[in-house]
mmCIF file of C-alpha atoms and ligand atoms in Angstrom:
data_model
loop_
_atom_site.group_PDB
_atom_site.id
_atom_site.type_symbol
_atom_site.label_atom_id
_atom_site.label_comp_id
_atom_site.label_asym_id
_atom_site.label_seq_id
_atom_site.Cartn_x
_atom_site.Cartn_y
_atom_site.Cartn_z
ATOM 1 C CA MET A 1 42.494 40.402 -18.660
ATOM 2 C CA THR A 2 39.994 37.592 -18.161
ATOM 3 C CA PHE A 3 36.579 38.060 -19.744
ATOM 4 C CA ASN A 4 33.413 38.446 -17.719
ATOM 5 C CA ARG A 5 30.157 40.312 -18.108
ATOM 6 C CA SER A 6 29.993 41.740 -14.595
ATOM 7 C CA LEU A 7 29.303 45.466 -14.477
ATOM 8 C CA LYS A 8 32.421 47.637 -14.719
ATOM 9 C CA ILE A 9 32.628 51.381 -14.116
ATOM 10 C CA ALA A 10 35.292 53.101 -16.226
ATOM 11 C CA PRO A 11 35.845 56.738 -15.245
ATOM 12 C CA SER A 12 37.024 58.888 -18.150
ATOM 13 C CA ILE A 13 40.025 61.018 -17.259
ATOM 14 C CA LEU A 14 38.754 63.584 -19.745
ATOM 15 C CA ALA A 15 36.956 64.957 -16.677
ATOM 16 C CA ALA A 16 40.056 64.754 -14.429
ATOM 17 C CA ASP A 17 42.589 67.458 -13.575
ATOM 18 C CA PHE A 18 44.900 67.386 -16.620
ATOM 19 C CA ALA A 19 47.814 68.638 -14.483
ATOM 20 C CA ASN A 20 47.447 65.647 -12.173
ATOM 21 C CA PHE A 21 46.681 62.569 -14.288
ATOM 22 C CA GLY A 22 48.826 60.130 -12.327
ATOM 23 C CA ALA A 23 47.297 61.034 -8.962
ATOM 24 C CA GLU A 24 43.795 61.158 -10.481
ATOM 25 C CA CYS A 25 44.155 57.610 -11.863
ATOM 26 C CA GLU A 26 45.314 56.368 -8.456
ATOM 27 C CA ALA A 27 42.449 58.191 -6.742
ATOM 28 C CA ILE A 28 39.699 56.734 -8.934
ATOM 29 C CA GLU A 29 41.078 53.202 -8.602
ATOM 30 C CA ASP A 30 41.279 53.627 -4.810
ATOM 31 C CA GLN A 31 37.678 54.807 -4.899
ATOM 32 C CA GLY A 32 36.398 51.739 -6.732
ATOM 33 C CA ALA A 33 36.890 52.265 -10.476
ATOM 34 C CA ASP A 34 37.152 48.996 -12.410
ATOM 35 C CA TRP A 35 38.827 50.338 -15.573
ATOM 36 C CA VAL A 36 40.422 53.689 -16.441
ATOM 37 C CA HIS A 37 39.098 55.174 -19.706
ATOM 38 C CA VAL A 38 41.533 57.375 -21.635
ATOM 39 C CA ASP A 39 40.157 59.634 -24.396
ATOM 40 C CA VAL A 40 42.524 60.488 -27.239
ATOM 41 C CA MET A 41 41.294 63.248 -29.594
ATOM 42 C CA ASP A 42 43.008 64.726 -32.619
ATOM 43 C CA GLY A 43 41.093 67.886 -33.599
ATOM 44 C CA HIS A 44 40.311 66.230 -36.948
ATOM 45 C CA PHE A 45 38.087 63.195 -36.373
ATOM 46 C CA VAL A 46 36.542 65.110 -33.469
ATOM 47 C CA PRO A 47 36.558 68.852 -32.824
ATOM 48 C CA ASN A 48 38.768 68.686 -29.727
ATOM 49 C CA ILE A 49 42.384 67.778 -28.917
ATOM 50 C CA THR A 50 43.593 65.926 -25.827
ATOM 51 C CA PHE A 51 46.909 64.033 -25.859
ATOM 52 C CA GLY A 52 48.762 61.133 -27.444
ATOM 53 C CA PRO A 53 50.733 57.981 -26.685
ATOM 54 C CA ALA A 54 53.416 59.708 -24.598
ATOM 55 C CA THR A 55 50.787 60.758 -22.064
ATOM 56 C CA CYS A 56 49.320 57.252 -22.047
ATOM 57 C CA ALA A 57 52.785 55.823 -21.324
ATOM 58 C CA ALA A 58 53.296 58.368 -18.533
ATOM 59 C CA ILE A 59 50.067 57.475 -16.734
ATOM 60 C CA ARG A 60 50.392 53.690 -17.232
ATOM 61 C CA PRO A 61 52.471 53.141 -14.040
ATOM 62 C CA HIS A 62 49.726 54.895 -12.044
ATOM 63 C CA ILE A 63 47.043 52.398 -13.162
ATOM 64 C CA LYS A 64 46.915 48.948 -11.529
ATOM 65 C CA GLY A 65 44.033 47.612 -13.599
ATOM 66 C CA VAL A 66 42.832 47.995 -17.163
ATOM 67 C CA MET A 67 43.902 51.006 -19.232
ATOM 68 C CA ASP A 68 41.137 51.435 -21.810
ATOM 69 C CA VAL A 69 42.286 53.764 -24.599
ATOM 70 C CA HIS A 70 39.586 55.282 -26.827
ATOM 71 C CA LEU A 71 41.068 56.643 -30.051
ATOM 72 C CA MET A 72 39.019 59.416 -31.633
ATOM 73 C CA ILE A 73 41.606 59.967 -34.352
ATOM 74 C CA SER A 74 41.861 59.660 -38.128
ATOM 75 C CA PRO A 75 44.072 58.327 -39.592
ATOM 76 C CA VAL A 76 44.430 55.690 -36.903
ATOM 77 C CA ASP A 77 46.488 52.749 -38.204
ATOM 78 C CA SER A 78 49.824 54.550 -38.104
ATOM 79 C CA TYR A 79 49.429 55.159 -34.347
ATOM 80 C CA ILE A 80 48.317 51.697 -33.175
ATOM 81 C CA GLU A 81 51.819 50.442 -32.415
ATOM 82 C CA ALA A 82 52.654 53.504 -30.304
ATOM 83 C CA PHE A 83 49.481 53.189 -28.237
ATOM 84 C CA ALA A 84 50.074 49.453 -27.750
ATOM 85 C CA GLU A 85 53.617 50.197 -26.607
ATOM 86 C CA SER A 86 52.274 52.806 -24.187
ATOM 87 C CA GLY A 87 50.713 49.924 -22.258
ATOM 88 C CA ALA A 88 47.064 50.104 -23.326
ATOM 89 C CA ASP A 89 45.155 46.928 -22.473
ATOM 90 C CA VAL A 90 42.236 47.832 -24.743
ATOM 91 C CA ILE A 91 42.566 50.029 -27.841
ATOM 92 C CA THR A 92 39.298 51.180 -29.388
ATOM 93 C CA ALA A 93 39.066 52.736 -32.853
ATOM 94 C CA HIS A 94 36.024 54.166 -34.612
ATOM 95 C CA VAL A 95 34.306 52.359 -37.476
ATOM 96 C CA GLU A 96 33.914 55.803 -39.113
ATOM 97 C CA ALA A 97 37.633 56.645 -38.862
ATOM 98 C CA THR A 98 38.892 54.614 -41.817
ATOM 99 C CA PRO A 99 37.569 52.669 -44.834
ATOM 100 C CA HIS A 100 39.762 49.761 -43.668
ATOM 101 C CA ILE A 101 38.569 49.214 -40.116
ATOM 102 C CA HIS A 102 39.013 45.445 -40.502
ATOM 103 C CA ARG A 103 42.741 46.031 -40.983
ATOM 104 C CA THR A 104 42.762 48.338 -37.948
ATOM 105 C CA MET A 105 41.283 45.600 -35.737
ATOM 106 C CA GLN A 106 43.893 43.137 -37.050
ATOM 107 C CA ALA A 107 46.625 45.662 -36.222
ATOM 108 C CA ILE A 108 45.394 46.168 -32.655
ATOM 109 C CA ARG A 109 45.332 42.449 -31.903
ATOM 110 C CA GLY A 110 48.572 41.984 -33.808
ATOM 111 C CA ASN A 111 50.188 44.460 -31.406
ATOM 112 C CA GLY A 112 48.997 42.464 -28.396
ATOM 113 C CA ALA A 113 46.082 44.607 -27.195
ATOM 114 C CA LYS A 114 42.375 43.856 -26.964
ATOM 115 C CA ALA A 115 40.535 45.333 -29.938
ATOM 116 C CA GLY A 116 37.585 47.670 -29.471
ATOM 117 C CA ILE A 117 35.293 49.087 -32.137
ATOM 118 C CA ALA A 118 33.340 52.297 -31.468
ATOM 119 C CA LEU A 119 30.181 53.495 -33.230
ATOM 120 C CA ASN A 120 29.042 57.103 -33.427
ATOM 121 C CA PRO A 121 25.348 57.719 -32.684
ATOM 122 C CA ALA A 122 24.368 57.850 -36.384
ATOM 123 C CA THR A 123 26.164 54.587 -37.244
ATOM 124 C CA PRO A 124 23.967 51.469 -37.348
ATOM 125 C CA ALA A 125 24.706 48.244 -35.472
ATOM 126 C CA SER A 126 24.876 46.423 -38.816
ATOM 127 C CA SER A 127 28.111 48.291 -39.660
ATOM 128 C CA ILE A 128 30.084 45.909 -37.418
ATOM 129 C CA GLU A 129 28.409 42.640 -38.396
ATOM 130 C CA TYR A 130 31.494 41.372 -40.214
ATOM 131 C CA LEU A 131 33.890 42.496 -37.489
ATOM 132 C CA LEU A 132 32.437 40.651 -34.529
ATOM 133 C CA ASP A 133 34.826 37.705 -34.757
ATOM 134 C CA MET A 134 37.798 40.003 -34.462
ATOM 135 C CA VAL A 135 36.809 42.391 -31.673
ATOM 136 C CA ASP A 136 36.889 42.146 -27.885
ATOM 137 C CA LEU A 137 34.743 45.206 -27.147
ATOM 138 C CA VAL A 138 32.032 47.235 -28.859
ATOM 139 C CA CYS A 139 31.735 50.853 -27.684
ATOM 140 C CA VAL A 140 28.345 52.431 -28.295
ATOM 141 C CA MET A 141 28.701 56.208 -28.212
ATOM 142 C CA THR A 142 25.717 57.734 -26.461
ATOM 143 C CA VAL A 143 26.890 61.270 -27.266
ATOM 144 C CA ASN A 144 28.665 62.676 -30.315
ATOM 145 C CA PRO A 145 32.341 62.194 -29.439
ATOM 146 C CA GLY A 146 34.552 65.166 -28.661
ATOM 147 C CA PHE A 147 33.476 66.549 -25.318
ATOM 148 C CA GLY A 148 32.492 65.468 -21.830
ATOM 149 C CA GLY A 149 29.340 66.587 -20.092
ATOM 150 C CA GLN A 150 26.917 66.148 -23.009
ATOM 151 C CA LYS A 151 23.372 64.843 -22.861
ATOM 152 C CA PHE A 152 22.759 61.102 -23.262
ATOM 153 C CA ILE A 153 21.136 60.177 -26.619
ATOM 154 C CA HIS A 154 18.288 57.771 -25.831
ATOM 155 C CA SER A 155 17.942 56.335 -29.348
ATOM 156 C CA GLN A 156 21.162 54.391 -28.695
ATOM 157 C CA ILE A 157 19.503 52.056 -26.182
ATOM 158 C CA GLU A 158 17.858 50.165 -29.032
ATOM 159 C CA LYS A 159 21.278 49.853 -30.689
ATOM 160 C CA VAL A 160 22.699 48.299 -27.502
ATOM 161 C CA HIS A 161 19.907 45.696 -27.554
ATOM 162 C CA GLN A 162 20.685 44.889 -31.187
ATOM 163 C CA ILE A 163 24.406 44.544 -30.568
ATOM 164 C CA ARG A 164 23.864 42.383 -27.490
ATOM 165 C CA SER A 165 21.774 40.035 -29.587
ATOM 166 C CA MET A 166 24.315 40.024 -32.467
ATOM 167 C CA ILE A 167 27.123 39.133 -30.040
ATOM 168 C CA GLY A 168 25.396 36.031 -28.676
ATOM 169 C CA ASP A 169 27.893 33.887 -26.754
ATOM 170 C CA ARG A 170 31.005 35.610 -28.067
ATOM 171 C CA PRO A 171 33.277 37.020 -25.307
ATOM 172 C CA ILE A 172 32.785 40.655 -26.328
ATOM 173 C CA HIS A 173 32.261 43.543 -23.921
ATOM 174 C CA ILE A 174 29.632 46.188 -24.635
ATOM 175 C CA GLU A 175 30.809 49.590 -23.463
ATOM 176 C CA ILE A 176 28.698 52.743 -23.219
ATOM 177 C CA ASP A 177 30.375 56.112 -23.563
ATOM 178 C CA GLY A 178 28.694 59.469 -22.996
ATOM 179 C CA GLY A 179 26.171 60.922 -20.591
ATOM 180 C CA VAL A 180 26.254 57.955 -18.198
ATOM 181 C CA ASP A 181 24.939 58.812 -14.721
ATOM 182 C CA PRO A 182 22.697 57.072 -12.151
ATOM 183 C CA THR A 183 19.644 57.847 -14.312
ATOM 184 C CA THR A 184 20.946 56.526 -17.639
ATOM 185 C CA ALA A 185 23.161 53.683 -16.326
ATOM 186 C CA PRO A 186 20.258 51.301 -15.611
ATOM 187 C CA LEU A 187 18.858 51.807 -19.120
ATOM 188 C CA VAL A 188 22.046 50.638 -20.818
ATOM 189 C CA ALA A 189 22.862 47.929 -18.267
ATOM 190 C CA ASN A 190 19.406 46.504 -18.846
ATOM 191 C CA ALA A 191 20.008 46.554 -22.617
ATOM 192 C CA GLY A 192 23.155 44.420 -22.204
ATOM 193 C CA ALA A 193 26.076 46.767 -21.552
ATOM 194 C CA ASP A 194 28.765 45.691 -19.074
ATOM 195 C CA VAL A 195 31.302 48.573 -19.207
ATOM 196 C CA LEU A 196 29.987 52.025 -18.309
ATOM 197 C CA VAL A 197 32.286 54.954 -19.061
ATOM 198 C CA ALA A 198 31.515 58.043 -17.003
ATOM 199 C CA GLY A 199 33.428 61.313 -16.921
ATOM 200 C CA SER A 200 31.577 64.198 -15.360
ATOM 201 C CA ALA A 201 29.302 61.938 -13.280
ATOM 202 C CA VAL A 202 32.356 60.394 -11.535
ATOM 203 C CA PHE A 203 34.632 63.416 -11.091
ATOM 204 C CA ARG A 204 31.878 65.836 -10.049
ATOM 205 C CA GLY A 205 32.435 67.307 -6.583
ATOM 206 C CA GLY A 206 35.818 65.658 -5.922
ATOM 207 C CA SER A 207 39.534 66.245 -6.401
ATOM 208 C CA VAL A 208 42.843 64.502 -5.719
ATOM 209 C CA SER A 209 42.885 66.106 -2.261
ATOM 210 C CA ASN A 210 39.220 65.241 -1.684
ATOM 211 C CA PRO A 211 38.642 61.932 -3.529
ATOM 212 C CA ALA A 212 35.723 60.625 -1.440
ATOM 213 C CA PRO A 213 33.089 62.090 -3.827
ATOM 214 C CA TYR A 214 34.614 59.966 -6.626
ATOM 215 C CA GLY A 215 33.812 56.858 -4.599
ATOM 216 C CA LYS A 216 30.305 58.002 -3.787
ATOM 217 C CA ASN A 217 29.636 58.831 -7.446
ATOM 218 C CA ILE A 218 30.978 55.445 -8.615
ATOM 219 C CA ARG A 219 28.878 53.586 -6.027
ATOM 220 C CA ASN A 220 25.756 55.524 -7.036
ATOM 221 C CA ILE A 221 26.186 54.663 -10.730
ATOM 222 C CA ARG A 222 26.922 51.007 -9.940
ATOM 223 C CA ALA A 223 23.984 50.667 -7.556
ATOM 224 C CA ALA A 224 21.579 52.212 -10.054
ATOM 225 C CA ALA A 225 22.795 49.949 -12.875
ATOM 226 C CA VAL A 226 22.794 46.748 -10.854
ATOM 227 C CA SER A 227 19.352 47.383 -9.354
ATOM 228 C CA VAL A 228 17.645 47.254 -12.740
ATOM 229 C CA ASP A 229 19.965 44.621 -14.184
ATOM 230 C CA ALA A 230 19.135 42.130 -11.413
HETATM 231 C C1 DX5 B 301 33.437 61.738 -25.374
HETATM 232 C C2 DX5 B 301 34.358 60.805 -24.625
HETATM 233 C C3 DX5 B 301 33.784 60.309 -23.354
HETATM 234 C C4 DX5 B 301 33.523 61.404 -22.368
HETATM 235 C C5 DX5 B 301 32.393 61.008 -21.486
HETATM 236 O O1 DX5 B 301 33.970 62.024 -26.624
HETATM 237 O O2 DX5 B 301 34.663 59.677 -25.433
HETATM 238 O O3 DX5 B 301 34.582 59.293 -22.786
HETATM 239 O O4 DX5 B 301 34.607 61.724 -21.588
HETATM 240 O O5 DX5 B 301 32.119 62.091 -20.652
HETATM 241 P P1 DX5 B 301 30.737 62.235 -19.889
HETATM 242 O O6 DX5 B 301 30.592 61.026 -19.011
HETATM 243 O O7 DX5 B 301 30.892 63.501 -19.140
HETATM 244 O O8 DX5 B 301 29.663 62.267 -20.945
HETATM 245 ZN ZN1 ZN B 302 35.614 57.841 -24.522
#
């Protein structure tokens, strides 16, 4: 994984057909996805349950590019090794998930993955000030984590600006997760984000047997983001 700040669209398979993950991952990559975003929820840190490392390992062979695993779980440290072994390229944990998030970031890198740190909407940018030298990605949640299809929280745009300025020249991605569509994408791209996660706005209208809408949706989000960013 070489670092660059070009715009990347990362469809979230939370909005895919859960009975068809392998084929869905292949379909979104064929249709122009840059990364595949994988949402892991535990029913404790967030009020929803998805799946664990065995599912990540099962879908890994169906993804050619980056598998971006977003852990919405607490505790988290005891599962890092299993998610790294599942083939995750990026493992993101929440700053709110443990009092020892510094140790969590060390564990992710120590297991050979890129380390991501996610912030819930109520968490200030300053909470990660002392982590920036040990992370590869900052994920700004623009909805409260747990469910797809929620409304984008506009107050987070200011947070993206702040984090972009804190990062300076460091090779750290800024990822946006929640409510990204062609209307909100330009707002966060303009504020400095380079990875846009989108679930419902990518999978809407398509399926494994009719994947063309995935491509159209991805192109629409990318075009909207790049137009303002330029
Ligand atoms: C929310 C997840 C997101 C979610 C985004 O807890 O982390 O990745 O799938 O879904 P949309 O794009 O529908 O808001
Ligand atoms: Zn996510």
